[in-house]
Amino acid sequence: MKVQDIKEIAQRMDISSGKLKKGELIRLIQSKEGNIACFDSGQASQCGQSGCLWAEDCN
């Protein structure tokens, strides 16, 4: 997913994207959704969130 798309999602959730990096912004979104903020943490195979919007870009 492109950074601009992520920023639009964040904006809809009232999250200020400021100068956050892609991973930081996604983790904020995950937290606001009530999910584990595990994006790009190396735990993709262990997180258990198979329907996660970010799974395709995660590792």
JSON list of N, CA, C and O in Angstrom, two decimals:
[
{"chain": "A", "resi": 1, "resn": "MET", "atom": "N", "xyz": [0.86, -1.18, 0.00]},
{"chain": "A", "resi": 1, "resn": "MET", "atom": "CA", "xyz": [0.00, 0.00, 0.00]},
{"chain": "A", "resi": 1, "resn": "MET", "atom": "C", "xyz": [0.90, 1.24, 0.00]},
{"chain": "A", "resi": 1, "resn": "MET", "atom": "O", "xyz": [1.92, 1.28, 0.69]},
{"chain": "A", "resi": 2, "resn": "LYS", "atom": "N", "xyz": [0.49, 2.22, -0.74]},
{"chain": "A", "resi": 2, "resn": "LYS", "atom": "CA", "xyz": [1.27, 3.45, -0.85]},
{"chain": "A", "resi": 2, "resn": "LYS", "atom": "C", "xyz": [1.08, 4.32, 0.39]},
{"chain": "A", "resi": 2, "resn": "LYS", "atom": "O", "xyz": [0.02, 4.30, 1.03]},
{"chain": "A", "resi": 3, "resn": "VAL", "atom": "N", "xyz": [2.11, 5.09, 0.71]},
{"chain": "A", "resi": 3, "resn": "VAL", "atom": "CA", "xyz": [2.08, 5.95, 1.90]},
{"chain": "A", "resi": 3, "resn": "VAL", "atom": "C", "xyz": [0.91, 6.92, 1.85]},
{"chain": "A", "resi": 3, "resn": "VAL", "atom": "O", "xyz": [0.25, 7.16, 2.87]},
{"chain": "A", "resi": 4, "resn": "GLN", "atom": "N", "xyz": [0.60, 7.46, 0.69]},
{"chain": "A", "resi": 4, "resn": "GLN", "atom": "CA", "xyz": [-0.51, 8.40, 0.58]},
{"chain": "A", "resi": 4, "resn": "GLN", "atom": "C", "xyz": [-1.83, 7.72, 0.95]},
{"chain": "A", "resi": 4, "resn": "GLN", "atom": "O", "xyz": [-2.67, 8.33, 1.63]},
{"chain": "A", "resi": 5, "resn": "ASP", "atom": "N", "xyz": [-2.02, 6.47, 0.55]},
{"chain": "A", "resi": 5, "resn": "ASP", "atom": "CA", "xyz": [-3.22, 5.73, 0.92]},
{"chain": "A", "resi": 5, "resn": "ASP", "atom": "C", "xyz": [-3.30, 5.53, 2.44]},
{"chain": "A", "resi": 5, "resn": "ASP", "atom": "O", "xyz": [-4.37, 5.65, 3.03]},
{"chain": "A", "resi": 6, "resn": "ILE", "atom": "N", "xyz": [-2.16, 5.25, 3.04]},
{"chain": "A", "resi": 6, "resn": "ILE", "atom": "CA", "xyz": [-2.10, 5.05, 4.49]},
{"chain": "A", "resi": 6, "resn": "ILE", "atom": "C", "xyz": [-2.43, 6.35, 5.21]},
{"chain": "A", "resi": 6, "resn": "ILE", "atom": "O", "xyz": [-3.17, 6.36, 6.19]},
{"chain": "A", "resi": 7, "resn": "LYS", "atom": "N", "xyz": [-1.91, 7.46, 4.71]},
{"chain": "A", "resi": 7, "resn": "LYS", "atom": "CA", "xyz": [-2.19, 8.76, 5.31]},
{"chain": "A", "resi": 7, "resn": "LYS", "atom": "C", "xyz": [-3.68, 9.10, 5.22]},
{"chain": "A", "resi": 7, "resn": "LYS", "atom": "O", "xyz": [-4.24, 9.69, 6.14]},
{"chain": "A", "resi": 8, "resn": "GLU", "atom": "N", "xyz": [-4.32, 8.72, 4.13]},
{"chain": "A", "resi": 8, "resn": "GLU", "atom": "CA", "xyz": [-5.76, 8.96, 3.99]},
{"chain": "A", "resi": 8, "resn": "GLU", "atom": "C", "xyz": [-6.55, 8.15, 5.01]},
{"chain": "A", "resi": 8, "resn": "GLU", "atom": "O", "xyz": [-7.52, 8.64, 5.59]},
{"chain": "A", "resi": 9, "resn": "ILE", "atom": "N", "xyz": [-6.14, 6.91, 5.23]},
{"chain": "A", "resi": 9, "resn": "ILE", "atom": "CA", "xyz": [-6.79, 6.07, 6.24]},
{"chain": "A", "resi": 9, "resn": "ILE", "atom": "C", "xyz": [-6.61, 6.71, 7.62]},
{"chain": "A", "resi": 9, "resn": "ILE", "atom": "O", "xyz": [-7.55, 6.81, 8.40]},
{"chain": "A", "resi": 10, "resn": "ALA", "atom": "N", "xyz": [-5.39, 7.15, 7.90]},
{"chain": "A", "resi": 10, "resn": "ALA", "atom": "CA", "xyz": [-5.10, 7.78, 9.19]},
{"chain": "A", "resi": 10, "resn": "ALA", "atom": "C", "xyz": [-5.95, 9.03, 9.39]},
{"chain": "A", "resi": 10, "resn": "ALA", "atom": "O", "xyz": [-6.50, 9.25, 10.47]},
{"chain": "A", "resi": 11, "resn": "GLN", "atom": "N", "xyz": [-6.07, 9.82, 8.35]},
{"chain": "A", "resi": 11, "resn": "GLN", "atom": "CA", "xyz": [-6.86, 11.05, 8.44]},
{"chain": "A", "resi": 11, "resn": "GLN", "atom": "C", "xyz": [-8.31, 10.75, 8.77]},
{"chain": "A", "resi": 11, "resn": "GLN", "atom": "O", "xyz": [-8.92, 11.43, 9.59]},
{"chain": "A", "resi": 12, "resn": "ARG", "atom": "N", "xyz": [-8.86, 9.71, 8.14]},
{"chain": "A", "resi": 12, "resn": "ARG", "atom": "CA", "xyz": [-10.25, 9.31, 8.43]},
{"chain": "A", "resi": 12, "resn": "ARG", "atom": "C", "xyz": [-10.42, 8.86, 9.87]},
{"chain": "A", "resi": 12, "resn": "ARG", "atom": "O", "xyz": [-11.52, 8.91, 10.42]},
{"chain": "A", "resi": 13, "resn": "MET", "atom": "N", "xyz": [-9.33, 8.42, 10.49]},
{"chain": "A", "resi": 13, "resn": "MET", "atom": "CA", "xyz": [-9.38, 7.94, 11.87]},
{"chain": "A", "resi": 13, "resn": "MET", "atom": "C", "xyz": [-8.91, 9.01, 12.86]},
{"chain": "A", "resi": 13, "resn": "MET", "atom": "O", "xyz": [-8.67, 8.73, 14.02]},
{"chain": "A", "resi": 14, "resn": "ASP", "atom": "N", "xyz": [-8.79, 10.25, 12.37]},
{"chain": "A", "resi": 14, "resn": "ASP", "atom": "CA", "xyz": [-8.33, 11.37, 13.19]},
{"chain": "A", "resi": 14, "resn": "ASP", "atom": "C", "xyz": [-6.94, 11.15, 13.78]},
{"chain": "A", "resi": 14, "resn": "ASP", "atom": "O", "xyz": [-6.67, 11.49, 14.93]},
{"chain": "A", "resi": 15, "resn": "ILE", "atom": "N", "xyz": [-6.06, 10.56, 12.99]},
{"chain": "A", "resi": 15, "resn": "ILE", "atom": "CA", "xyz": [-4.67, 10.36, 13.39]},
{"chain": "A", "resi": 15, "resn": "ILE", "atom": "C", "xyz": [-3.82, 11.31, 12.56]},
{"chain": "A", "resi": 15, "resn": "ILE", "atom": "O", "xyz": [-3.89, 11.31, 11.33]},
{"chain": "A", "resi": 16, "resn": "SER", "atom": "N", "xyz": [-3.04, 12.12, 13.22]},
{"chain": "A", "resi": 16, "resn": "SER", "atom": "CA", "xyz": [-2.14, 13.05, 12.53]},
{"chain": "A", "resi": 16, "resn": "SER", "atom": "C", "xyz": [-0.92, 12.28, 12.04]},
{"chain": "A", "resi": 16, "resn": "SER", "atom": "O", "xyz": [-0.20, 11.67, 12.83]},
{"chain": "A", "resi": 17, "resn": "SER", "atom": "N", "xyz": [-0.68, 12.31, 10.74]},
{"chain": "A", "resi": 17, "resn": "SER", "atom": "CA", "xyz": [0.44, 11.54, 10.19]},
{"chain": "A", "resi": 17, "resn": "SER", "atom": "C", "xyz": [1.75, 12.30, 10.28]},
{"chain": "A", "resi": 17, "resn": "SER", "atom": "O", "xyz": [2.81, 11.68, 10.34]},
{"chain": "A", "resi": 18, "resn": "GLY", "atom": "N", "xyz": [1.70, 13.62, 10.29]},
{"chain": "A", "resi": 18, "resn": "GLY", "atom": "CA", "xyz": [2.90, 14.43, 10.44]},
{"chain": "A", "resi": 18, "resn": "GLY", "atom": "C", "xyz": [4.06, 13.89, 9.62]},
{"chain": "A", "resi": 18, "resn": "GLY", "atom": "O", "xyz": [3.95, 13.66, 8.43]},
{"chain": "A", "resi": 19, "resn": "LYS", "atom": "N", "xyz": [5.18, 13.68, 10.27]},
{"chain": "A", "resi": 19, "resn": "LYS", "atom": "CA", "xyz": [6.37, 13.18, 9.60]},
{"chain": "A", "resi": 19, "resn": "LYS", "atom": "C", "xyz": [6.66, 11.73, 9.97]},
{"chain": "A", "resi": 19, "resn": "LYS", "atom": "O", "xyz": [7.80, 11.28, 9.93]},
{"chain": "A", "resi": 20, "resn": "LEU", "atom": "N", "xyz": [5.63, 11.00, 10.33]},
{"chain": "A", "resi": 20, "resn": "LEU", "atom": "CA", "xyz": [5.80, 9.60, 10.71]},
{"chain": "A", "resi": 20, "resn": "LEU", "atom": "C", "xyz": [6.19, 8.75, 9.51]},
{"chain": "A", "resi": 20, "resn": "LEU", "atom": "O", "xyz": [5.75, 9.00, 8.39]},
{"chain": "A", "resi": 21, "resn": "LYS", "atom": "N", "xyz": [6.99, 7.76, 9.77]},
{"chain": "A", "resi": 21, "resn": "LYS", "atom": "CA", "xyz": [7.35, 6.80, 8.73]},
{"chain": "A", "resi": 21, "resn": "LYS", "atom": "C", "xyz": [6.19, 5.85, 8.53]},
{"chain": "A", "resi": 21, "resn": "LYS", "atom": "O", "xyz": [5.30, 5.73, 9.38]},
{"chain": "A", "resi": 22, "resn": "LYS", "atom": "N", "xyz": [6.20, 5.15, 7.41]},
{"chain": "A", "resi": 22, "resn": "LYS", "atom": "CA", "xyz": [5.12, 4.23, 7.04]},
{"chain": "A", "resi": 22, "resn": "LYS", "atom": "C", "xyz": [4.81, 3.25, 8.16]},
{"chain": "A", "resi": 22, "resn": "LYS", "atom": "O", "xyz": [3.66, 3.11, 8.57]},
{"chain": "A", "resi": 23, "resn": "GLY", "atom": "N", "xyz": [5.80, 2.58, 8.68]},
{"chain": "A", "resi": 23, "resn": "GLY", "atom": "CA", "xyz": [5.59, 1.59, 9.74]},
{"chain": "A", "resi": 23, "resn": "GLY", "atom": "C", "xyz": [5.02, 2.18, 11.00]},
{"chain": "A", "resi": 23, "resn": "GLY", "atom": "O", "xyz": [4.14, 1.61, 11.64]},
{"chain": "A", "resi": 24, "resn": "GLU", "atom": "N", "xyz": [5.50, 3.35, 11.39]},
{"chain": "A", "resi": 24, "resn": "GLU", "atom": "CA", "xyz": [5.00, 4.02, 12.59]},
{"chain": "A", "resi": 24, "resn": "GLU", "atom": "C", "xyz": [3.53, 4.37, 12.44]},
{"chain": "A", "resi": 24, "resn": "GLU", "atom": "O", "xyz": [2.74, 4.18, 13.36]},
{"chain": "A", "resi": 25, "resn": "LEU", "atom": "N", "xyz": [3.18, 4.87, 11.27]},
{"chain": "A", "resi": 25, "resn": "LEU", "atom": "CA", "xyz": [1.80, 5.26, 11.01]},
{"chain": "A", "resi": 25, "resn": "LEU", "atom": "C", "xyz": [0.87, 4.04, 11.01]},
{"chain": "A", "resi": 25, "resn": "LEU", "atom": "O", "xyz": [-0.21, 4.06, 11.61]},
{"chain": "A", "resi": 26, "resn": "ILE", "atom": "N", "xyz": [1.31, 2.97, 10.39]},
{"chain": "A", "resi": 26, "resn": "ILE", "atom": "CA", "xyz": [0.50, 1.75, 10.37]},
{"chain": "A", "resi": 26, "resn": "ILE", "atom": "C", "xyz": [0.31, 1.21, 11.78]},
{"chain": "A", "resi": 26, "resn": "ILE", "atom": "O", "xyz": [-0.79, 0.81, 12.16]},
{"chain": "A", "resi": 27, "resn": "ARG", "atom": "N", "xyz": [1.35, 1.23, 12.60]},
{"chain": "A", "resi": 27, "resn": "ARG", "atom": "CA", "xyz": [1.21, 0.74, 13.98]},
{"chain": "A", "resi": 27, "resn": "ARG", "atom": "C", "xyz": [0.24, 1.61, 14.78]},
{"chain": "A", "resi": 27, "resn": "ARG", "atom": "O", "xyz": [-0.52, 1.09, 15.60]},
{"chain": "A", "resi": 28, "resn": "LEU", "atom": "N", "xyz": [0.23, 2.92, 14.54]},
{"chain": "A", "resi": 28, "resn": "LEU", "atom": "CA", "xyz": [-0.76, 3.78, 15.20]},
{"chain": "A", "resi": 28, "resn": "LEU", "atom": "C", "xyz": [-2.17, 3.41, 14.78]},
{"chain": "A", "resi": 28, "resn": "LEU", "atom": "O", "xyz": [-3.08, 3.36, 15.62]},
{"chain": "A", "resi": 29, "resn": "ILE", "atom": "N", "xyz": [-2.35, 3.16, 13.50]},
{"chain": "A", "resi": 29, "resn": "ILE", "atom": "CA", "xyz": [-3.67, 2.76, 13.00]},
{"chain": "A", "resi": 29, "resn": "ILE", "atom": "C", "xyz": [-4.07, 1.43, 13.61]},
{"chain": "A", "resi": 29, "resn": "ILE", "atom": "O", "xyz": [-5.22, 1.26, 14.06]},
{"chain": "A", "resi": 30, "resn": "GLN", "atom": "N", "xyz": [-3.15, 0.48, 13.66]},
{"chain": "A", "resi": 30, "resn": "GLN", "atom": "CA", "xyz": [-3.45, -0.83, 14.26]},
{"chain": "A", "resi": 30, "resn": "GLN", "atom": "C", "xyz": [-3.90, -0.66, 15.70]},
{"chain": "A", "resi": 30, "resn": "GLN", "atom": "O", "xyz": [-4.88, -1.28, 16.13]},
{"chain": "A", "resi": 31, "resn": "SER", "atom": "N", "xyz": [-3.20, 0.17, 16.45]},
{"chain": "A", "resi": 31, "resn": "SER", "atom": "CA", "xyz": [-3.56, 0.40, 17.86]},
{"chain": "A", "resi": 31, "resn": "SER", "atom": "C", "xyz": [-4.94, 1.02, 17.98]},
{"chain": "A", "resi": 31, "resn": "SER", "atom": "O", "xyz": [-5.75, 0.60, 18.82]},
{"chain": "A", "resi": 32, "resn": "LYS", "atom": "N", "xyz": [-5.23, 2.01, 17.14]},
{"chain": "A", "resi": 32, "resn": "LYS", "atom": "CA", "xyz": [-6.53, 2.68, 17.19]},
{"chain": "A", "resi": 32, "resn": "LYS", "atom": "C", "xyz": [-7.66, 1.71, 16.84]},
{"chain": "A", "resi": 32, "resn": "LYS", "atom": "O", "xyz": [-8.77, 1.83, 17.35]},
{"chain": "A", "resi": 33, "resn": "GLU", "atom": "N", "xyz": [-7.36, 0.72, 15.98]},
{"chain": "A", "resi": 33, "resn": "GLU", "atom": "CA", "xyz": [-8.34, -0.29, 15.61]},
{"chain": "A", "resi": 33, "resn": "GLU", "atom": "C", "xyz": [-8.53, -1.33, 16.72]},
{"chain": "A", "resi": 33, "resn": "GLU", "atom": "O", "xyz": [-9.41, -2.17, 16.65]},
{"chain": "A", "resi": 34, "resn": "GLY", "atom": "N", "xyz": [-7.66, -1.30, 17.73]},
{"chain": "A", "resi": 34, "resn": "GLY", "atom": "CA", "xyz": [-7.74, -2.26, 18.82]},
{"chain": "A", "resi": 34, "resn": "GLY", "atom": "C", "xyz": [-6.97, -3.54, 18.52]},
{"chain": "A", "resi": 34, "resn": "GLY", "atom": "O", "xyz": [-7.15, -4.55, 19.19]},
{"chain": "A", "resi": 35, "resn": "ASN", "atom": "N", "xyz": [-6.10, -3.47, 17.53]},
{"chain": "A", "resi": 35, "resn": "ASN", "atom": "CA", "xyz": [-5.28, -4.62, 17.16]},
{"chain": "A", "resi": 35, "resn": "ASN", "atom": "C", "xyz": [-3.88, -4.50, 17.75]},
{"chain": "A", "resi": 35, "resn": "ASN", "atom": "O", "xyz": [-3.49, -3.44, 18.23]},
{"chain": "A", "resi": 36, "resn": "ILE", "atom": "N", "xyz": [-3.14, -5.57, 17.67]},
{"chain": "A", "resi": 36, "resn": "ILE", "atom": "CA", "xyz": [-1.75, -5.56, 18.11]},
{"chain": "A", "resi": 36, "resn": "ILE", "atom": "C", "xyz": [-0.96, -4.73, 17.11]},
{"chain": "A", "resi": 36, "resn": "ILE", "atom": "O", "xyz": [-1.05, -4.93, 15.90]},
{"chain": "A", "resi": 37, "resn": "ALA", "atom": "N", "xyz": [-0.16, -3.80, 17.60]},
{"chain": "A", "resi": 37, "resn": "ALA", "atom": "CA", "xyz": [0.65, -2.93, 16.74]},
{"chain": "A", "resi": 37, "resn": "ALA", "atom": "C", "xyz": [1.93, -3.65, 16.38]},
{"chain": "A", "resi": 37, "resn": "ALA", "atom": "O", "xyz": [3.01, -3.36, 16.89]},
{"chain": "A", "resi": 38, "resn": "CYS", "atom": "N", "xyz": [1.81, -4.61, 15.47]},
{"chain": "A", "resi": 38, "resn": "CYS", "atom": "CA", "xyz": [2.93, -5.50, 15.18]},
{"chain": "A", "resi": 38, "resn": "CYS", "atom": "C", "xyz": [3.50, -5.34, 13.77]},
{"chain": "A", "resi": 38, "resn": "CYS", "atom": "O", "xyz": [4.41, -6.06, 13.40]},
{"chain": "A", "resi": 39, "resn": "PHE", "atom": "N", "xyz": [3.01, -4.37, 13.00]},
{"chain": "A", "resi": 39, "resn": "PHE", "atom": "CA", "xyz": [3.47, -4.23, 11.62]},
{"chain": "A", "resi": 39, "resn": "PHE", "atom": "C", "xyz": [4.98, -4.09, 11.55]},
{"chain": "A", "resi": 39, "resn": "PHE", "atom": "O", "xyz": [5.58, -3.33, 12.29]},
{"chain": "A", "resi": 40, "resn": "ASP", "atom": "N", "xyz": [5.58, -4.85, 10.66]},
{"chain": "A", "resi": 40, "resn": "ASP", "atom": "CA", "xyz": [7.02, -4.77, 10.38]},
{"chain": "A", "resi": 40, "resn": "ASP", "atom": "C", "xyz": [7.88, -5.04, 11.61]},
{"chain": "A", "resi": 40, "resn": "ASP", "atom": "O", "xyz": [8.95, -4.48, 11.77]},
{"chain": "A", "resi": 41, "resn": "SER", "atom": "N", "xyz": [7.38, -5.90, 12.48]},
{"chain": "A", "resi": 41, "resn": "SER", "atom": "CA", "xyz": [8.12, -6.22, 13.70]},
{"chain": "A", "resi": 41, "resn": "SER", "atom": "C", "xyz": [8.82, -7.58, 13.61]},
{"chain": "A", "resi": 41, "resn": "SER", "atom": "O", "xyz": [9.43, -8.02, 14.58]},
{"chain": "A", "resi": 42, "resn": "GLY", "atom": "N", "xyz": [8.68, -8.24, 12.46]},
{"chain": "A", "resi": 42, "resn": "GLY", "atom": "CA", "xyz": [9.29, -9.55, 12.29]},
{"chain": "A", "resi": 42, "resn": "GLY", "atom": "C", "xyz": [8.45, -10.67, 12.88]},
{"chain": "A", "resi": 42, "resn": "GLY", "atom": "O", "xyz": [8.88, -11.80, 12.96]},
{"chain": "A", "resi": 43, "resn": "GLN", "atom": "N", "xyz": [7.23, -10.36, 13.27]},
{"chain": "A", "resi": 43, "resn": "GLN", "atom": "CA", "xyz": [6.35, -11.34, 13.91]},
{"chain": "A", "resi": 43, "resn": "GLN", "atom": "C", "xyz": [5.13, -11.67, 13.07]},
{"chain": "A", "resi": 43, "resn": "GLN", "atom": "O", "xyz": [4.14, -12.16, 13.58]},
{"chain": "A", "resi": 44, "resn": "ALA", "atom": "N", "xyz": [5.19, -11.43, 11.79]},
{"chain": "A", "resi": 44, "resn": "ALA", "atom": "CA", "xyz": [4.03, -11.62, 10.91]},
{"chain": "A", "resi": 44, "resn": "ALA", "atom": "C", "xyz": [3.48, -13.03, 10.99]},
{"chain": "A", "resi": 44, "resn": "ALA", "atom": "O", "xyz": [2.26, -13.24, 10.97]},
{"chain": "A", "resi": 45, "resn": "SER", "atom": "N", "xyz": [4.34, -14.02, 11.10]},
{"chain": "A", "resi": 45, "resn": "SER", "atom": "CA", "xyz": [3.87, -15.40, 11.14]},
{"chain": "A", "resi": 45, "resn": "SER", "atom": "C", "xyz": [3.27, -15.76, 12.49]},
{"chain": "A", "resi": 45, "resn": "SER", "atom": "O", "xyz": [2.62, -16.79, 12.63]},
{"chain": "A", "resi": 46, "resn": "GLN", "atom": "N", "xyz": [3.45, -14.92, 13.50]},
{"chain": "A", "resi": 46, "resn": "GLN", "atom": "CA", "xyz": [3.00, -15.23, 14.85]},
{"chain": "A", "resi": 46, "resn": "GLN", "atom": "C", "xyz": [1.88, -14.32, 15.35]},
{"chain": "A", "resi": 46, "resn": "GLN", "atom": "O", "xyz": [1.34, -14.56, 16.42]},
{"chain": "A", "resi": 47, "resn": "CYS", "atom": "N", "xyz": [1.54, -13.29, 14.60]},
{"chain": "A", "resi": 47, "resn": "CYS", "atom": "CA", "xyz": [0.59, -12.30, 15.13]},
{"chain": "A", "resi": 47, "resn": "CYS", "atom": "C", "xyz": [-0.84, -12.82, 15.17]},
{"chain": "A", "resi": 47, "resn": "CYS", "atom": "O", "xyz": [-1.64, -12.34, 15.96]},
{"chain": "A", "resi": 48, "resn": "GLY", "atom": "N", "xyz": [-1.20, -13.73, 14.28]},
{"chain": "A", "resi": 48, "resn": "GLY", "atom": "CA", "xyz": [-2.54, -14.31, 14.30]},
{"chain": "A", "resi": 48, "resn": "GLY", "atom": "C", "xyz": [-3.61, -13.42, 13.69]},
{"chain": "A", "resi": 48, "resn": "GLY", "atom": "O", "xyz": [-4.80, -13.70, 13.82]},
{"chain": "A", "resi": 49, "resn": "GLN", "atom": "N", "xyz": [-3.23, -12.36, 13.02]},
{"chain": "A", "resi": 49, "resn": "GLN", "atom": "CA", "xyz": [-4.19, -11.44, 12.42]},
{"chain": "A", "resi": 49, "resn": "GLN", "atom": "C", "xyz": [-4.20, -11.64, 10.91]},
{"chain": "A", "resi": 49, "resn": "GLN", "atom": "O", "xyz": [-3.79, -10.78, 10.14]},
{"chain": "A", "resi": 50, "resn": "SER", "atom": "N", "xyz": [-4.70, -12.77, 10.48]},
{"chain": "A", "resi": 50, "resn": "SER", "atom": "CA", "xyz": [-4.65, -13.14, 9.06]},
{"chain": "A", "resi": 50, "resn": "SER", "atom": "C", "xyz": [-5.47, -12.20, 8.17]},
{"chain": "A", "resi": 50, "resn": "SER", "atom": "O", "xyz": [-5.18, -12.05, 7.00]},
{"chain": "A", "resi": 51, "resn": "GLY", "atom": "N", "xyz": [-6.48, -11.55, 8.69]},
{"chain": "A", "resi": 51, "resn": "GLY", "atom": "CA", "xyz": [-7.31, -10.65, 7.91]},
{"chain": "A", "resi": 51, "resn": "GLY", "atom": "C", "xyz": [-6.86, -9.21, 7.98]},
{"chain": "A", "resi": 51, "resn": "GLY", "atom": "O", "xyz": [-7.56, -8.31, 7.56]},
{"chain": "A", "resi": 52, "resn": "CYS", "atom": "N", "xyz": [-5.67, -8.99, 8.48]},
{"chain": "A", "resi": 52, "resn": "CYS", "atom": "CA", "xyz": [-5.14, -7.64, 8.68]},
{"chain": "A", "resi": 52, "resn": "CYS", "atom": "C", "xyz": [-4.96, -6.94, 7.34]},
{"chain": "A", "resi": 52, "resn": "CYS", "atom": "O", "xyz": [-4.46, -7.49, 6.37]},
{"chain": "A", "resi": 53, "resn": "LEU", "atom": "N", "xyz": [-5.34, -5.67, 7.30]},
{"chain": "A", "resi": 53, "resn": "LEU", "atom": "CA", "xyz": [-5.21, -4.85, 6.11]},
{"chain": "A", "resi": 53, "resn": "LEU", "atom": "C", "xyz": [-3.76, -4.71, 5.67]},
{"chain": "A", "resi": 53, "resn": "LEU", "atom": "O", "xyz": [-3.47, -4.51, 4.51]},
{"chain": "A", "resi": 54, "resn": "TRP", "atom": "N", "xyz": [-2.83, -4.84, 6.59]},
{"chain": "A", "resi": 54, "resn": "TRP", "atom": "CA", "xyz": [-1.41, -4.59, 6.33]},
{"chain": "A", "resi": 54, "resn": "TRP", "atom": "C", "xyz": [-0.62, -5.87, 6.07]},
{"chain": "A", "resi": 54, "resn": "TRP", "atom": "O", "xyz": [0.58, -5.81, 5.81]},
{"chain": "A", "resi": 55, "resn": "ALA", "atom": "N", "xyz": [-1.25, -7.02, 6.15]},
{"chain": "A", "resi": 55, "resn": "ALA", "atom": "CA", "xyz": [-0.55, -8.31, 6.04]},
{"chain": "A", "resi": 55, "resn": "ALA", "atom": "C", "xyz": [0.29, -8.44, 4.78]},
{"chain": "A", "resi": 55, "resn": "ALA", "atom": "O", "xyz": [1.39, -9.00, 4.81]},
{"chain": "A", "resi": 56, "resn": "GLU", "atom": "N", "xyz": [-0.18, -7.90, 3.68]},
{"chain": "A", "resi": 56, "resn": "GLU", "atom": "CA", "xyz": [0.52, -8.01, 2.41]},
{"chain": "A", "resi": 56, "resn": "GLU", "atom": "C", "xyz": [1.90, -7.34, 2.46]},
{"chain": "A", "resi": 56, "resn": "GLU", "atom": "O", "xyz": [2.85, -7.80, 1.83]},
{"chain": "A", "resi": 57, "resn": "ASP", "atom": "N", "xyz": [2.03, -6.25, 3.20]},
{"chain": "A", "resi": 57, "resn": "ASP", "atom": "CA", "xyz": [3.28, -5.50, 3.30]},
{"chain": "A", "resi": 57, "resn": "ASP", "atom": "C", "xyz": [4.11, -5.85, 4.54]},
{"chain": "A", "resi": 57, "resn": "ASP", "atom": "O", "xyz": [5.20, -5.33, 4.71]},
{"chain": "A", "resi": 58, "resn": "CYS", "atom": "N", "xyz": [3.60, -6.71, 5.36]},
{"chain": "A", "resi": 58, "resn": "CYS", "atom": "CA", "xyz": [4.23, -6.99, 6.65]},
{"chain": "A", "resi": 58, "resn": "CYS", "atom": "C", "xyz": [5.29, -8.10, 6.53]},
{"chain": "A", "resi": 58, "resn": "CYS", "atom": "O", "xyz": [5.27, -8.92, 5.62]},
{"chain": "A", "resi": 59, "resn": "ASN", "atom": "N", "xyz": [6.20, -8.10, 7.50]},
{"chain": "A", "resi": 59, "resn": "ASN", "atom": "CA", "xyz": [7.17, -9.19, 7.59]},
{"chain": "A", "resi": 59, "resn": "ASN", "atom": "C", "xyz": [7.39, -9.59, 9.02]},
{"chain": "A", "resi": 59, "resn": "ASN", "atom": "O", "xyz": [7.00, -8.95, 9.93]}
]
